[in-house]
């Protein structure tokens, strides 16, 4: 079994994003692990791409009505 984990200090996380430049990486995210592989280490992207995008969610989960 694998997991996705984000390691950060909530006191130091900020977002440099603006309305005109919204695609900015947040500041203060120390580590991100996807499927057990480090994607961000010491605040820098490692280049690893171990996961995959979920385009339409999980079809086995039904909507609550």
CSV table of C-alpha atoms in Angstrom, one decimal:
chain,number,residue,atom,x,y,z
A,1,UNK,CA,0.0,0.0,0.0
A,2,UNK,CA,1.3,3.5,-0.9
A,3,UNK,CA,0.2,6.9,0.3
A,4,UNK,CA,0.5,10.6,-0.6
A,5,UNK,CA,2.0,12.7,2.2
A,6,UNK,CA,2.8,16.5,2.4
A,7,UNK,CA,5.2,17.7,5.1
A,8,UNK,CA,5.0,21.4,6.1
A,9,UNK,CA,5.0,23.8,9.0
A,10,UNK,CA,1.7,25.7,8.9
A,11,UNK,CA,3.4,28.8,10.3
A,12,UNK,CA,5.7,29.1,7.3
A,13,UNK,CA,3.4,28.2,4.3
A,14,UNK,CA,2.6,31.1,2.1
A,15,UNK,CA,1.4,31.5,-1.5
A,16,UNK,CA,3.1,33.9,-3.9
A,17,UNK,CA,0.2,33.4,-6.4
A,18,UNK,CA,-1.6,36.4,-7.6
A,19,UNK,CA,-4.7,36.9,-9.7
A,20,UNK,CA,-2.5,37.6,-12.7
A,21,UNK,CA,0.0,34.9,-12.0
A,22,UNK,CA,-1.9,32.0,-10.3
A,23,UNK,CA,0.3,29.1,-11.1
A,24,UNK,CA,3.0,29.6,-8.4
A,25,UNK,CA,4.4,26.9,-6.2
A,26,UNK,CA,3.6,27.6,-2.5
A,27,UNK,CA,6.5,28.6,-0.2
A,28,UNK,CA,7.1,26.5,2.9
A,29,UNK,CA,6.2,23.0,1.6
A,30,UNK,CA,9.2,20.9,2.7
A,31,UNK,CA,8.4,17.5,1.3
A,32,UNK,CA,5.7,15.8,-0.8
A,33,UNK,CA,5.6,12.1,-1.3
A,34,UNK,CA,3.4,10.5,-4.0
A,35,UNK,CA,3.0,6.8,-4.1
A,36,UNK,CA,5.9,6.6,-1.7
A,37,UNK,CA,8.3,8.6,-3.9
A,38,UNK,CA,9.7,12.1,-3.1
A,39,UNK,CA,8.3,14.6,-5.5
A,40,UNK,CA,9.4,17.7,-3.5
A,41,UNK,CA,12.5,17.4,-1.2
A,42,UNK,CA,13.8,20.3,0.9
A,43,UNK,CA,11.3,22.6,-0.9
A,44,UNK,CA,12.6,21.7,-4.4
A,45,UNK,CA,10.8,19.6,-7.1
A,46,UNK,CA,12.8,16.4,-7.6
A,47,UNK,CA,11.6,15.7,-11.2
A,48,UNK,CA,9.9,12.5,-10.1
A,49,UNK,CA,6.4,11.9,-11.5
A,50,UNK,CA,5.2,8.7,-9.8
A,51,UNK,CA,1.4,9.4,-9.7
A,52,UNK,CA,-1.2,9.9,-12.3
A,53,UNK,CA,-4.0,12.5,-12.7
A,54,UNK,CA,-7.5,11.5,-11.8
A,55,UNK,CA,-9.5,13.0,-14.6
A,56,UNK,CA,-13.0,11.9,-13.6
A,57,UNK,CA,-12.7,10.8,-10.0
A,58,UNK,CA,-13.3,7.3,-8.8
A,59,UNK,CA,-16.2,5.6,-10.7
A,60,UNK,CA,-16.7,3.2,-7.8
A,61,UNK,CA,-17.7,6.1,-5.5
A,62,UNK,CA,-21.3,7.3,-6.1
A,63,UNK,CA,-22.6,10.7,-5.4
A,64,UNK,CA,-24.7,11.3,-2.3
A,65,UNK,CA,-28.1,12.6,-3.1
